[in-house]
Amino acid sequence: MLEPDGRQSLRRRLLAFLLVPLMAMLFIESLITYTGALVYSNSVHDRDLAGSAETVAQMMQKEGLDGPISEQARFLLQYDPEGHNNINYFSIVSQRHGLLAGSDKLTPPSGLGLSINGEPKLFDIMLDRRRLRAAGMIIDSIHEEGDQLTITVAETLRDRRQRAKEILLLSIPAQALLIAAVFVLVWFGVRIGLRQLDPLTARLARREHDLAPIGDADVPVEILPLTRTIDGLFARLRGMLALQERFIADAAHQLRTPLAGLRVHVERAQSDPTPETVKDALQHILRLTQRATRTSGQLLALTRAQSPDHDDGAHALIDLARLVPDLLTLRVHEALAAGVDLGYEGPPQPVWIDGDRTTLQELLDNLIDNSLRYAGRRSEVTVGVSSDAKGAMLSVEDNGPGVPAAFLARLGERFFRVPGSNEEGTGLGLAIVQRIAERHHARVRYVAGSEGGLRVEILFPPARTTKKDGDA
């Protein structure tokens, strides 16, 4: 149901849903009332009809029938005392002499089983295309020994139906009034019931920027699913706002130093415009610009990895033994330029995991960047893939200087860099790896390499999906 402004009204919808069943109940109740009234009317008329047959039998036993029935007796037999234009029929048939009075078509069926001098039996019969209700009985004739008289009295069904209609018309107003009263009570009940939402509405109206959960304190049970859904939305909004604030704070923290350096070198070039000074300042500006670009890219990557809008349902079945070598070929030239021997170790058979190809590439790139940056020239970096019953493992190991055991637990924290490292970095690469691994329900483990360097292991759970990477 719509309000005048076109909006749906819960109150009107509830009342409409209740009004239709109530009207249906009135119709069904009317049918039941009419059926019951007709049954009662039939029962009363059947008793009267049987009584009329017994009256005629008593009259015949007392007075007999020597000739045609008198007009007075015929009037009494066909008279309707209730005045409802009910048409009555009768017949008196002698076993020996045939029809004595009444209609010759009003004959009880042969299989009715009438007993001599017994109780009248009721039956239905058609006469002149009219359905009649009749009562028949057999008595001994008092004027002629051995003769028997069959007495039948019948009437139309008009009066029975008229009585049932009268009872129905008497009951409908009372039933309609009762249903109207119920509807009014329901209307007030719905109106008062919806007022229970007023405290919750007022509490939410007093909020400005508060995204705290609504809670269940004054919330009716029926709308708990709605408020809990809103609480979930608030939680996602809080996460997104916290992520935005963290990104702004991280960007300000990480870009402050390069921007300050850029300003210093620009001012130095302006104050001393000699070619040597300008060239040196431009070299520093280029390096600081590259650092700022890398930092902003890493911040964006970390923000994407932490985004609550990530859809785990988009994961597909990916073969690590096929994906990792393909990605490593893209980094060979960079490894050669850095003087690093980049290699791969993995099984020939597929190693399946549930994952997202794009973020897995970003994870592997950050691990390789970390090894190329800190392992040093003439070092070796080995990327490995393996699997067992517990799942799959992706590892990146180098034989560089490694990380002291005291700092292994802190790897993966944002902006953490191992003290004493001379290489420039943002401290975000392993943090991005950590978040992407969490998106894949994987664990990250940092251990010392077999040759003294650092070994990073990503432990993936067994694959669950059935759609293979690259399938339509």
Coordinates of N, CA and C in Angstrom, one line a residue, residues 100-239:
L100 N -57.1 -44.1 -3.9 CA -58.3 -43.7 -3.3 C -58.4 -42.2 -3.3
A101 N -57.3 -41.5 -3.1 CA -57.3 -40.0 -3.0 C -55.9 -39.5 -3.3
G102 N -55.8 -38.3 -3.8 CA -54.5 -37.6 -4.0 C -54.0 -37.9 -5.4
S103 N -52.6 -37.8 -5.5 CA -51.9 -37.9 -6.8 C -51.5 -39.4 -7.0
D104 N -51.7 -39.9 -8.2 CA -51.3 -41.2 -8.6 C -49.8 -41.3 -8.8
K105 N -49.1 -40.2 -9.0 CA -47.7 -40.2 -9.2 C -46.9 -40.2 -7.9
L106 N -47.5 -40.0 -6.8 CA -46.8 -39.9 -5.5 C -46.7 -41.3 -4.9
T107 N -45.8 -42.1 -5.4 CA -45.7 -43.5 -4.9 C -44.3 -43.7 -4.3
P108 N -44.2 -44.3 -3.1 CA -42.9 -44.6 -2.6 C -42.1 -45.6 -3.4
P109 N -40.8 -45.4 -3.5 CA -40.0 -46.4 -4.3 C -40.1 -47.8 -3.7
S110 N -39.9 -48.8 -4.6 CA -40.1 -50.2 -4.1 C -39.1 -50.6 -3.1
G111 N -37.9 -50.1 -3.2 CA -36.9 -50.5 -2.3 C -36.8 -49.8 -1.0
L112 N -37.8 -49.0 -0.7 CA -37.8 -48.2 0.6 C -37.9 -49.0 1.8
G113 N -38.6 -50.1 1.7 CA -38.8 -51.1 2.8 C -39.7 -50.6 3.9
L114 N -40.9 -50.2 3.5 CA -41.9 -49.7 4.5 C -42.5 -50.9 5.2
S115 N -42.6 -50.8 6.5 CA -43.2 -51.8 7.4 C -44.7 -51.5 7.7
I116 N -45.5 -52.5 7.8 CA -46.9 -52.3 8.1 C -47.1 -51.8 9.5
N117 N -47.9 -50.7 9.6 CA -48.2 -50.1 10.9 C -46.9 -49.6 11.6
G118 N -45.8 -49.4 10.8 CA -44.6 -48.9 11.4 C -44.4 -47.4 11.3
E119 N -43.2 -47.0 11.7 CA -42.9 -45.5 11.6 C -42.8 -45.1 10.1
P120 N -43.3 -43.8 9.9 CA -43.1 -43.3 8.5 C -41.6 -43.2 8.1
K121 N -41.4 -43.4 6.8 CA -40.0 -43.3 6.3 C -40.0 -42.1 5.3
L122 N -38.9 -41.4 5.3 CA -38.7 -40.2 4.5 C -37.9 -40.6 3.2
F123 N -38.2 -39.9 2.1 CA -37.5 -40.2 0.9 C -37.7 -38.9 0.0
D124 N -36.9 -38.9 -1.1 CA -37.0 -37.8 -2.1 C -37.6 -38.3 -3.3
I125 N -38.4 -37.5 -4.0 CA -39.1 -37.9 -5.2 C -39.2 -36.7 -6.1
M126 N -39.2 -37.0 -7.5 CA -39.5 -35.9 -8.4 C -40.9 -36.0 -9.0
L127 N -41.6 -34.9 -9.0 CA -43.0 -34.8 -9.4 C -43.2 -33.5 -10.2
D128 N -43.5 -33.7 -11.5 CA -43.7 -32.5 -12.4 C -42.5 -31.6 -12.4
R129 N -41.3 -32.3 -12.5 CA -40.0 -31.6 -12.6 C -39.7 -30.8 -11.3
R130 N -40.4 -31.2 -10.2 CA -40.1 -30.6 -8.9 C -39.5 -31.7 -8.0
R131 N -38.6 -31.3 -7.2 CA -38.0 -32.2 -6.2 C -38.9 -32.0 -4.9
L132 N -39.4 -33.2 -4.5 CA -40.2 -33.2 -3.3 C -39.5 -34.0 -2.2
R133 N -39.9 -33.7 -1.0 CA -39.5 -34.5 0.2 C -40.8 -35.1 0.7
A134 N -40.8 -36.5 0.8 CA -42.0 -37.2 1.2 C -41.8 -38.1 2.3
A135 N -42.9 -38.4 3.0 CA -43.0 -39.4 4.1 C -44.0 -40.4 3.7
G136 N -43.7 -41.7 3.8 CA -44.6 -42.8 3.5 C -44.8 -43.8 4.6
M137 N -46.0 -44.4 4.7 CA -46.2 -45.5 5.6 C -47.3 -46.4 5.2
I138 N -47.4 -47.6 5.7 CA -48.4 -48.6 5.3 C -49.2 -49.0 6.6
I139 N -50.6 -49.0 6.4 CA -51.4 -49.4 7.6 C -52.5 -50.4 7.1
D140 N -53.0 -51.1 8.0 CA -54.1 -52.1 7.7 C -55.4 -51.3 7.6
S141 N -56.2 -51.7 6.6 CA -57.5 -51.1 6.4 C -58.5 -51.6 7.4
I142 N -59.3 -50.7 8.0 CA -60.3 -51.1 9.0 C -61.6 -51.5 8.4
H143 N -61.8 -51.2 7.1 CA -63.1 -51.6 6.4 C -63.1 -52.9 5.7
E144 N -61.9 -53.3 5.3 CA -61.8 -54.5 4.5 C -60.6 -55.3 5.0
E145 N -60.9 -56.5 5.6 CA -59.8 -57.3 6.1 C -58.9 -57.8 5.1
G146 N -57.6 -57.7 5.3 CA -56.6 -58.1 4.4 C -56.1 -57.0 3.5
D147 N -56.9 -55.9 3.4 CA -56.4 -54.8 2.6 C -55.5 -53.9 3.3
Q148 N -54.6 -53.3 2.6 CA -53.6 -52.4 3.2 C -53.6 -51.0 2.4
L149 N -53.4 -50.0 3.2 CA -53.4 -48.6 2.6 C -51.9 -48.0 2.7
T150 N -51.5 -47.5 1.6 CA -50.2 -46.8 1.5 C -50.4 -45.3 1.5
I151 N -50.0 -44.7 2.6 CA -50.2 -43.2 2.7 C -48.9 -42.5 2.5
T152 N -48.9 -41.5 1.6 CA -47.7 -40.7 1.3 C -48.1 -39.2 1.4
V153 N -47.3 -38.5 2.1 CA -47.4 -37.0 2.2 C -46.1 -36.4 1.8
A154 N -46.2 -35.4 0.9 CA -45.0 -34.7 0.3 C -45.1 -33.2 0.3
E155 N -44.0 -32.6 0.2 CA -44.0 -31.1 0.1 C -42.8 -30.7 -0.7
T156 N -42.9 -29.5 -1.2 CA -41.7 -28.9 -1.9 C -40.7 -28.4 -0.9
L157 N -39.5 -28.1 -1.5 CA -38.4 -27.7 -0.6 C -38.3 -26.1 -0.5
R158 N -39.2 -25.4 -1.0 CA -39.1 -23.9 -1.0 C -39.1 -23.4 0.4
D159 N -39.9 -23.9 1.3 CA -40.0 -23.4 2.6 C -38.8 -23.7 3.4
R160 N -38.2 -24.9 3.2 CA -36.9 -25.2 3.9 C -35.8 -24.2 3.6
R161 N -35.7 -23.9 2.3 CA -34.6 -23.0 1.9 C -34.9 -21.6 2.3
Q162 N -36.2 -21.2 2.3 CA -36.6 -19.9 2.8 C -36.2 -19.7 4.3
R163 N -36.4 -20.7 5.1 CA -36.1 -20.7 6.5 C -34.6 -20.5 6.7
A164 N -33.8 -21.3 5.9 CA -32.3 -21.2 6.0 C -31.9 -19.8 5.6
K165 N -32.5 -19.2 4.6 CA -32.1 -17.9 4.2 C -32.4 -16.8 5.3
E166 N -33.5 -17.0 5.9 CA -33.9 -16.1 7.0 C -32.9 -16.2 8.2
I167 N -32.5 -17.4 8.5 CA -31.5 -17.5 9.6 C -30.2 -16.9 9.2
L168 N -29.8 -17.1 7.9 CA -28.5 -16.5 7.4 C -28.6 -15.0 7.5
L169 N -29.7 -14.4 7.0 CA -29.8 -12.9 7.0 C -29.8 -12.4 8.4
L170 N -30.3 -13.2 9.4 CA -30.3 -12.7 10.8 C -28.8 -12.8 11.3
S171 N -28.0 -13.7 10.9 CA -26.7 -13.9 11.4 C -25.6 -13.0 10.8
I172 N -25.8 -12.7 9.5 CA -24.8 -11.9 8.8 C -24.5 -10.5 9.5
P173 N -25.5 -9.7 9.9 CA -25.2 -8.5 10.5 C -24.4 -8.6 11.8
A174 N -24.7 -9.7 12.6 CA -23.9 -9.9 13.8 C -22.5 -10.3 13.5
Q175 N -22.3 -11.1 12.5 CA -21.0 -11.5 12.1 C -20.2 -10.4 11.5
A176 N -20.8 -9.6 10.7 CA -20.2 -8.4 10.1 C -19.8 -7.4 11.2
L177 N -20.6 -7.2 12.2 CA -20.3 -6.3 13.3 C -19.1 -6.8 14.1
L178 N -19.1 -8.1 14.3 CA -18.0 -8.7 15.0 C -16.7 -8.6 14.3
I179 N -16.7 -8.8 13.0 CA -15.5 -8.7 12.2 C -15.0 -7.3 12.1
A180 N -16.0 -6.3 12.0 CA -15.6 -4.9 12.0 C -15.0 -4.5 13.3
A181 N -15.5 -5.0 14.4 CA -14.9 -4.7 15.7 C -13.5 -5.3 15.8
V182 N -13.3 -6.5 15.3 CA -12.0 -7.1 15.3 C -11.0 -6.3 14.5
F183 N -11.5 -5.8 13.3 CA -10.6 -5.0 12.4 C -10.2 -3.7 13.1
V184 N -11.2 -3.1 13.8 CA -10.8 -1.8 14.5 C -9.8 -2.1 15.6
L185 N -10.0 -3.2 16.3 CA -9.0 -3.6 17.4 C -7.6 -3.8 16.8
V186 N -7.6 -4.5 15.6 CA -6.3 -4.8 15.0 C -5.7 -3.5 14.5
W187 N -6.5 -2.5 14.0 CA -6.0 -1.2 13.5 C -5.3 -0.5 14.7
F188 N -6.0 -0.5 15.8 CA -5.4 0.2 17.0 C -4.2 -0.6 17.5
G189 N -4.3 -1.9 17.4 CA -3.1 -2.7 17.9 C -1.9 -2.5 17.0
V190 N -2.1 -2.4 15.7 CA -1.0 -2.1 14.8 C -0.4 -0.7 15.0
R191 N -1.3 0.2 15.2 CA -0.9 1.6 15.5 C -0.1 1.7 16.7
I192 N -0.6 1.1 17.8 CA 0.1 1.1 19.1 C 1.4 0.3 19.0
G193 N 1.4 -0.8 18.3 CA 2.6 -1.7 18.2 C 3.7 -0.9 17.5
L194 N 3.4 -0.2 16.4 CA 4.4 0.5 15.7 C 5.0 1.7 16.5
R195 N 4.3 2.1 17.5 CA 4.8 3.2 18.3 C 6.0 2.7 19.2
Q196 N 6.2 1.4 19.3 CA 7.4 0.8 20.0 C 8.7 1.2 19.2
L197 N 8.5 1.6 18.0 CA 9.7 1.9 17.2 C 10.2 3.4 17.5
D198 N 9.3 4.2 18.2 CA 9.6 5.6 18.4 C 10.8 5.8 19.2
P199 N 11.0 5.1 20.4 CA 12.3 5.3 21.1 C 13.5 5.0 20.3
L200 N 13.5 3.9 19.5 CA 14.6 3.6 18.6 C 14.9 4.7 17.6
T201 N 13.8 5.2 17.0 CA 13.9 6.3 16.0 C 14.5 7.5 16.6
A202 N 14.0 7.9 17.8 CA 14.5 9.1 18.5 C 16.0 8.9 18.9
R203 N 16.3 7.7 19.3 CA 17.8 7.5 19.7 C 18.7 7.6 18.5
L204 N 18.2 7.1 17.3 CA 19.0 7.2 16.1 C 19.1 8.6 15.6
A205 N 17.9 9.4 15.8 CA 17.9 10.8 15.3 C 18.9 11.7 16.1
R206 N 19.2 11.3 17.3 CA 20.1 12.1 18.1 C 21.5 11.9 17.7
R207 N 21.8 10.9 16.9 CA 23.2 10.6 16.5 C 23.5 11.6 15.4
E208 N 24.8 11.9 15.3 CA 25.3 12.8 14.3 C 26.3 12.0 13.4
H209 N 27.5 11.7 14.1 CA 28.5 11.0 13.4 C 28.9 9.7 14.1
D210 N 28.0 9.3 15.0 CA 28.2 8.1 15.8 C 27.8 6.8 15.0
L211 N 28.8 6.0 14.7 CA 28.5 4.7 14.0 C 28.6 3.5 14.9
A212 N 28.4 3.7 16.2 CA 28.4 2.6 17.2 C 27.2 1.7 16.9
P213 N 27.3 0.4 17.3 CA 26.2 -0.5 17.1 C 24.9 0.0 17.7
I214 N 23.8 -0.3 17.1 CA 22.5 0.1 17.7 C 22.2 -0.7 19.0
G215 N 22.6 -2.0 19.0 CA 22.3 -2.8 20.1 C 20.9 -3.3 20.1
D216 N 20.6 -4.2 21.1 CA 19.3 -4.8 21.2 C 18.5 -4.3 22.4
A217 N 18.9 -3.2 23.0 CA 18.2 -2.8 24.3 C 16.7 -2.5 24.1
D218 N 16.3 -1.6 23.2 CA 14.9 -1.3 23.1 C 14.4 -1.6 21.7
V219 N 15.0 -2.7 21.1 CA 14.6 -3.1 19.8 C 13.6 -4.3 19.8
P220 N 12.4 -4.2 19.3 CA 11.5 -5.3 19.2 C 12.1 -6.5 18.5
V221 N 11.7 -7.7 18.9 CA 12.3 -8.9 18.3 C 12.1 -9.0 16.8
E222 N 10.9 -8.5 16.3 CA 10.6 -8.6 14.9 C 11.6 -7.8 14.0
I223 N 12.2 -6.7 14.5 CA 13.0 -5.9 13.7 C 14.5 -6.1 14.0
L224 N 14.8 -7.1 14.9 CA 16.2 -7.4 15.2 C 17.0 -7.7 14.0
P225 N 16.5 -8.5 13.0 CA 17.3 -8.7 11.8 C 17.7 -7.5 11.1
L226 N 16.7 -6.5 11.1 CA 17.0 -5.2 10.4 C 18.1 -4.4 11.1
T227 N 18.0 -4.3 12.5 CA 19.0 -3.5 13.2 C 20.3 -4.2 13.2
R228 N 20.3 -5.5 13.2 CA 21.6 -6.2 13.2 C 22.3 -6.0 11.8
T229 N 21.5 -6.0 10.7 CA 22.0 -5.7 9.4 C 22.6 -4.3 9.4
I230 N 21.9 -3.3 10.0 CA 22.4 -2.0 10.1 C 23.7 -1.9 10.9
D231 N 23.7 -2.7 12.0 CA 25.0 -2.7 12.7 C 26.1 -3.3 11.9
G232 N 25.8 -4.3 11.1 CA 26.9 -4.8 10.1 C 27.3 -3.7 9.2
L233 N 26.4 -2.9 8.7 CA 26.7 -1.8 7.8 C 27.6 -0.8 8.5
F234 N 27.2 -0.5 9.7 CA 28.0 0.5 10.5 C 29.4 0.0 10.7
A235 N 29.5 -1.3 11.0 CA 30.8 -1.9 11.2 C 31.7 -1.8 9.9
R236 N 31.1 -2.0 8.8 CA 31.8 -1.9 7.5 C 32.2 -0.4 7.3
L237 N 31.3 0.5 7.6 CA 31.6 1.9 7.5 C 32.7 2.3 8.4
R238 N 32.7 1.8 9.6 CA 33.8 2.2 10.6 C 35.1 1.7 10.1
G239 N 35.1 0.4 9.5 CA 36.3 -0.1 8.9 C 36.8 0.7 7.8

